[in-house]
Amino acid sequence: MARKANNVHGVLLIDKDAGMTSNHVLQRAKRLLGATKGGHTGALDPLATGVLPLCFGDATKYSQFMLDADKAYETRAQLGVRTDTADADGAVIEQAAVPELSADAISQLLRTEFIGELTQTPPAYSALKHQGKKLYELAREGKAIPDKSRTIRILDNRLIAEGEDWLDIWLHCTKGTYVRSFVEDVAAALGTVAHVARLRRLQHGNFEIGQCITLDQLEAMSAEERLMQLLPVDACITALPVYALNEHQFAAVKHGIKVPVEPEVDTGEVRIYRKEQFIGLGEITPEHELKSRRLVQTDLL
């Protein structure tokens, strides 16, 4: 028997197709699962494909941890052509000659100039907001785009392949990194211009592309098979340490009452469990107390 809509809880890993917005993927998955509450954990551009974790029900309480997660991408930089959106969906605004480049020289540049902390300016066509308006809305209106430069971190990168006018690059980066800006910056350092011709997210936090299914695969399943694709609610926060409650502590914590913990337990956020059942997110305070932060629904306890 399929669950009622308000009892759909968990994380669904979708391999997003090109041409779809992340919200379109979410709405279609909600309909297929019969869920009423859901959200994605960091949008992918319509051109992009790959790992898109979707959270439903109680899992949405912990989706922020996925928004903050590191990500890995594979992208194709089309050299010699710059577009207004910095990807293949935009209009051409500049063309430039492509210098002869060796794989060794490109790899050296990537490994020396594009690793570690970098200052990056997000593309004009992005969902960042300024005074309540998204930057792409301002861009479409022909208005000046404010400087939204920020510090990001490229944890690792490598040149996968190259042609006369294109590069395939793998990169592992922190949240807030725009691959479109990365590609434009690399091209500028090489003495030309570029745009993203192809982008695929291979990893999002602990989730990898091999764990994902497509929307078409999900649609082909029965209602019960679809629900079986959901990962547990706590899948978003598996990087946090576990704290197991005894029955006395559980009775207090589920009513929002702090409980004392052992002095040797480290302070900070923890996943809290009663036996093997996930209860929610908690915090160990410097006073050696556990306080609840976000608990699952009472009827799930």
Short mmCIF file of C-alpha atoms in Angstrom, two decimals, residues 3-294:
data_model
loop_
_atom_site.label_atom_id
_atom_site.label_comp_id
_atom_site.label_asym_id
_atom_site.label_seq_id
_atom_site.Cartn_x
_atom_site.Cartn_y
_atom_site.Cartn_z
CA ARG A 3 1.86 5.89 1.86
CA LYS A 4 -0.36 8.90 2.32
CA ALA A 5 1.05 12.10 0.86
CA ASN A 6 1.91 13.62 4.21
CA ASN A 7 3.85 10.49 5.19
CA VAL A 8 6.41 10.68 2.37
CA HIS A 9 9.74 11.34 4.07
CA GLY A 10 13.27 10.86 2.75
CA VAL A 11 15.89 11.81 0.16
CA LEU A 12 15.62 10.99 -3.53
CA LEU A 13 18.72 11.11 -5.73
CA ILE A 14 17.87 12.17 -9.26
CA ASP A 15 20.18 12.20 -12.28
CA LYS A 16 18.83 15.40 -13.81
CA ASP A 17 18.37 15.58 -17.58
CA ALA A 18 19.52 18.60 -19.61
CA GLY A 19 16.88 21.18 -20.48
CA MET A 20 14.97 20.94 -17.20
CA THR A 21 14.96 23.41 -14.35
CA SER A 22 15.61 21.97 -10.91
CA ASN A 23 12.14 23.08 -9.81
CA HIS A 24 10.55 21.20 -12.72
CA VAL A 25 12.37 18.05 -11.60
CA LEU A 26 11.17 18.59 -8.04
CA GLN A 27 7.54 19.12 -9.00
CA ARG A 28 7.48 16.05 -11.23
CA ALA A 29 9.09 13.90 -8.51
CA LYS A 30 6.60 15.19 -5.92
CA ARG A 31 3.73 14.17 -8.17
CA LEU A 32 5.17 10.72 -8.83
CA LEU A 33 5.76 10.08 -5.11
CA GLY A 34 2.49 11.63 -3.97
CA ALA A 35 4.40 14.01 -1.69
CA THR A 36 3.12 17.37 -0.51
CA LYS A 37 6.32 18.84 0.92
CA GLY A 38 9.65 18.83 -0.87
CA GLY A 39 12.67 20.85 -1.90
CA HIS A 40 15.93 20.52 -3.79
CA THR A 41 19.31 21.08 -2.21
CA GLY A 42 20.99 23.44 -4.63
CA ALA A 43 19.76 24.15 -8.15
CA LEU A 44 21.43 22.96 -11.32
CA ASP A 45 21.24 25.17 -14.41
CA PRO A 46 18.84 23.90 -17.12
CA LEU A 47 21.83 22.99 -19.31
CA ALA A 48 23.40 20.90 -16.54
CA THR A 49 22.86 17.22 -15.78
CA GLY A 50 23.72 14.97 -12.87
CA VAL A 51 23.26 14.61 -9.13
CA LEU A 52 20.25 16.51 -7.77
CA PRO A 53 19.23 15.42 -4.25
CA LEU A 54 15.58 16.06 -3.46
CA CYS A 55 14.28 16.14 0.11
CA PHE A 56 10.71 15.25 1.07
CA GLY A 57 8.74 15.60 4.28
CA ASP A 58 10.92 15.60 7.38
CA ALA A 59 14.09 15.43 5.28
CA THR A 60 13.53 19.07 4.28
CA LYS A 61 14.43 20.04 7.88
CA TYR A 62 18.00 18.91 7.22
CA SER A 63 18.43 19.98 3.60
CA GLN A 64 20.60 22.96 4.59
CA PHE A 65 23.43 20.52 5.24
CA MET A 66 23.30 19.51 1.59
CA LEU A 67 23.22 23.14 0.45
CA ASP A 68 26.51 23.59 2.32
CA ALA A 69 28.12 20.43 0.91
CA ASP A 70 31.10 20.24 -1.46
CA LYS A 71 30.40 19.26 -5.06
CA ALA A 72 32.26 17.74 -8.01
CA TYR A 73 31.63 18.52 -11.68
CA GLU A 74 32.81 17.62 -15.14
CA THR A 75 32.52 20.47 -17.62
CA ARG A 76 33.38 21.22 -21.22
CA ALA A 77 34.77 24.71 -21.82
CA GLN A 78 34.11 25.86 -25.38
CA LEU A 79 36.97 28.20 -26.17
CA GLY A 80 36.87 31.24 -28.41
CA VAL A 81 33.24 32.19 -27.80
CA ARG A 82 31.73 34.09 -24.87
CA THR A 83 27.98 34.26 -24.22
CA ASP A 84 25.85 36.55 -22.07
CA THR A 85 24.87 33.66 -19.77
CA ALA A 86 28.36 32.08 -19.81
CA ASP A 87 26.87 28.84 -21.14
CA ALA A 88 25.58 27.40 -24.39
CA ASP A 89 22.04 28.64 -23.74
CA GLY A 90 23.09 32.28 -24.08
CA ALA A 91 23.65 34.68 -26.96
CA VAL A 92 27.17 35.18 -28.33
CA ILE A 93 28.64 38.49 -27.15
CA GLU A 94 32.33 38.05 -27.92
CA GLN A 95 34.64 35.93 -30.01
CA ALA A 96 38.40 35.61 -29.74
CA ALA A 97 41.22 33.60 -31.23
CA VAL A 98 42.25 30.45 -29.39
CA PRO A 99 46.01 30.22 -28.83
CA GLU A 100 47.86 26.98 -29.32
CA LEU A 101 47.92 25.29 -25.93
CA SER A 102 49.63 22.17 -24.70
CA ALA A 103 47.97 19.82 -22.22
CA ASP A 104 50.95 20.25 -19.89
CA ALA A 105 50.63 24.05 -19.93
CA ILE A 106 46.88 23.91 -19.27
CA SER A 107 47.31 21.41 -16.45
CA GLN A 108 50.06 23.55 -14.93
CA LEU A 109 47.78 26.61 -15.02
CA LEU A 110 44.91 24.72 -13.41
CA ARG A 111 47.13 23.30 -10.68
CA THR A 112 48.81 26.58 -9.80
CA GLU A 113 46.33 29.41 -10.50
CA PHE A 114 42.99 27.67 -10.01
CA ILE A 115 43.38 25.67 -6.82
CA GLY A 116 42.67 26.68 -3.23
CA GLU A 117 40.91 29.92 -2.24
CA LEU A 118 39.88 32.11 -5.18
CA THR A 119 37.87 35.29 -5.55
CA GLN A 120 35.06 34.68 -8.00
CA THR A 121 32.46 36.97 -9.55
CA PRO A 122 29.20 35.10 -10.20
CA PRO A 123 27.77 35.41 -13.72
CA ALA A 124 25.24 38.16 -14.39
CA TYR A 125 22.66 35.50 -15.19
CA SER A 126 22.50 33.88 -11.76
CA ALA A 127 19.89 33.45 -9.03
CA LEU A 128 21.80 35.56 -6.50
CA LYS A 129 19.67 38.41 -5.21
CA HIS A 130 20.25 42.16 -4.95
CA GLN A 131 17.65 44.24 -3.12
CA GLY A 132 15.10 41.47 -3.49
CA LYS A 133 15.67 40.87 -7.20
CA LYS A 134 17.59 38.00 -8.78
CA LEU A 135 20.60 39.03 -10.83
CA TYR A 136 19.25 37.39 -13.98
CA GLU A 137 16.12 39.55 -13.65
CA LEU A 138 18.28 42.67 -13.52
CA ALA A 139 20.33 41.41 -16.49
CA ARG A 140 17.20 40.82 -18.57
CA GLU A 141 16.05 44.35 -17.76
CA GLY A 142 19.39 45.74 -18.95
CA LYS A 143 20.24 47.11 -15.51
CA ALA A 144 23.71 47.34 -13.99
CA ILE A 145 24.76 44.17 -12.16
CA PRO A 146 26.20 44.83 -8.68
CA ASP A 147 29.53 43.29 -7.75
CA LYS A 148 28.79 40.07 -5.84
CA SER A 149 32.36 38.78 -5.69
CA ARG A 150 32.95 36.11 -3.08
CA THR A 151 35.64 33.75 -1.87
CA ILE A 152 35.26 30.15 -3.01
CA ARG A 153 37.60 27.18 -2.78
CA ILE A 154 38.63 24.77 -5.51
CA LEU A 155 39.62 21.64 -3.61
CA ASP A 156 40.96 19.79 -6.64
CA ASN A 157 40.88 19.87 -10.43
CA ARG A 158 42.35 18.16 -13.45
CA LEU A 159 42.32 18.40 -17.21
CA ILE A 160 40.52 15.35 -18.60
CA ALA A 161 40.85 15.98 -22.34
CA GLU A 162 41.39 18.83 -24.80
CA GLY A 163 40.83 19.72 -28.43
CA GLU A 164 41.72 22.65 -30.65
CA ASP A 165 38.95 24.81 -29.18
CA TRP A 166 37.65 22.97 -26.11
CA LEU A 167 38.74 21.64 -22.72
CA ASP A 168 37.15 18.99 -20.51
CA ILE A 169 37.84 19.73 -16.85
CA TRP A 170 36.94 17.93 -13.62
CA LEU A 171 36.74 20.05 -10.48
CA HIS A 172 35.89 19.53 -6.82
CA CYS A 173 34.74 22.73 -5.13
CA THR A 174 32.99 24.26 -2.15
CA LYS A 175 29.43 25.60 -2.09
CA GLY A 176 28.76 28.81 -3.97
CA THR A 177 31.20 28.04 -6.79
CA TYR A 178 29.94 28.93 -10.26
CA VAL A 179 31.46 26.63 -12.86
CA ARG A 180 30.48 29.14 -15.56
CA SER A 181 32.65 31.80 -13.91
CA PHE A 182 35.43 29.26 -13.37
CA VAL A 183 35.46 28.45 -17.10
CA GLU A 184 35.50 32.14 -18.07
CA ASP A 185 38.35 32.84 -15.65
CA VAL A 186 40.42 29.89 -16.92
CA ALA A 187 39.91 31.04 -20.50
CA ALA A 188 40.99 34.58 -19.64
CA ALA A 189 44.18 33.20 -18.06
CA LEU A 190 44.81 31.26 -21.28
CA GLY A 191 44.39 34.40 -23.38
CA THR A 192 40.94 33.81 -24.83
CA VAL A 193 37.24 33.63 -23.92
CA ALA A 194 34.95 30.65 -23.31
CA HIS A 195 31.57 29.40 -22.17
CA VAL A 196 30.26 26.19 -20.61
CA ALA A 197 29.13 23.85 -23.36
CA ARG A 198 28.38 20.93 -21.08
CA LEU A 199 28.14 20.50 -17.32
CA ARG A 200 27.55 17.38 -15.26
CA ARG A 201 27.46 17.18 -11.47
CA LEU A 202 29.11 13.92 -10.44
CA GLN A 203 29.00 14.31 -6.67
CA HIS A 204 27.05 16.31 -4.09
CA GLY A 205 28.36 15.83 -0.58
CA ASN A 206 28.41 12.07 0.02
CA PHE A 207 26.03 11.37 -2.86
CA GLU A 208 27.49 10.15 -6.16
CA ILE A 209 26.10 9.87 -9.68
CA GLY A 210 26.02 6.06 -9.51
CA GLN A 211 23.37 6.24 -6.78
CA CYS A 212 20.98 8.32 -8.89
CA ILE A 213 18.04 7.45 -11.10
CA THR A 214 16.44 9.51 -13.86
CA LEU A 215 12.90 10.87 -13.74
CA ASP A 216 11.96 8.56 -16.60
CA GLN A 217 13.15 5.57 -14.57
CA LEU A 218 11.15 6.78 -11.58
CA GLU A 219 8.04 7.19 -13.71
CA ALA A 220 8.35 3.64 -15.05
CA MET A 221 8.20 2.21 -11.50
CA SER A 222 5.18 1.22 -9.48
CA ALA A 223 4.12 3.45 -6.56
CA GLU A 224 5.75 1.07 -4.08
CA GLU A 225 8.98 0.86 -6.09
CA ARG A 226 9.19 4.66 -6.18
CA LEU A 227 8.95 4.92 -2.41
CA MET A 228 11.66 2.29 -2.10
CA GLN A 229 14.06 4.70 -3.84
CA LEU A 230 13.91 7.10 -0.89
CA LEU A 231 16.95 7.23 1.35
CA PRO A 232 16.33 7.74 5.08
CA VAL A 233 15.58 11.20 6.46
CA ASP A 234 19.02 11.37 8.11
CA ALA A 235 20.88 10.74 4.82
CA CYS A 236 21.60 14.49 4.59
CA ILE A 237 23.54 14.60 7.87
CA THR A 238 25.56 11.39 7.95
CA ALA A 239 28.76 13.43 8.40
CA LEU A 240 27.66 14.39 11.92
CA PRO A 241 28.53 12.23 14.95
CA VAL A 242 25.86 10.05 16.55
CA TYR A 243 24.51 10.40 20.07
CA ALA A 244 22.28 7.56 21.32
CA LEU A 245 19.54 8.41 23.83
CA ASN A 246 18.39 6.17 26.63
CA GLU A 247 14.67 6.03 27.37
CA HIS A 248 14.83 8.70 30.07
CA GLN A 249 16.71 11.10 27.78
CA PHE A 250 14.36 10.37 24.90
CA ALA A 251 11.29 11.19 27.00
CA ALA A 252 12.80 14.58 27.85
CA VAL A 253 14.31 15.49 24.48
CA LYS A 254 11.14 14.87 22.49
CA HIS A 255 9.47 17.54 24.67
CA GLY A 256 12.29 20.02 24.15
CA ILE A 257 13.92 19.48 27.56
CA LYS A 258 17.72 19.55 27.81
CA VAL A 259 19.41 16.48 29.24
CA PRO A 260 22.91 16.08 30.74
CA VAL A 261 25.52 14.14 28.77
CA GLU A 262 28.86 12.62 29.60
CA PRO A 263 31.68 15.19 30.03
CA GLU A 264 33.87 13.44 27.45
CA VAL A 265 31.33 13.97 24.64
CA ASP A 266 32.51 16.65 22.20
CA THR A 267 30.43 19.80 21.84
CA GLY A 268 28.66 20.61 18.57
CA GLU A 269 25.89 19.26 16.38
CA VAL A 270 24.97 15.57 16.56
CA ARG A 271 22.52 13.14 15.06
CA ILE A 272 20.36 11.80 17.88
CA TYR A 273 18.86 8.32 17.93
CA ARG A 274 16.69 6.22 20.20
CA LYS A 275 18.11 2.74 19.74
CA GLU A 276 18.43 2.68 15.93
CA GLN A 277 15.61 5.14 15.25
CA PHE A 278 16.57 8.61 14.03
CA ILE A 279 15.08 11.31 16.28
CA GLY A 280 16.56 14.46 14.82
CA LEU A 281 19.33 17.02 15.07
CA GLY A 282 20.74 17.99 18.45
CA GLU A 283 23.53 20.04 19.91
CA ILE A 284 25.94 19.24 22.74
CA THR A 285 26.52 22.48 24.65
CA PRO A 286 29.69 23.53 26.53
CA GLU A 287 27.67 22.91 29.71
CA HIS A 288 27.56 19.18 28.79
CA GLU A 289 23.88 19.24 27.92
CA LEU A 290 22.07 17.92 24.88
CA LYS A 291 19.40 20.15 23.46
CA SER A 292 17.20 19.31 20.49
CA ARG A 293 17.44 21.44 17.38
CA ARG A 294 15.16 19.88 14.78
#
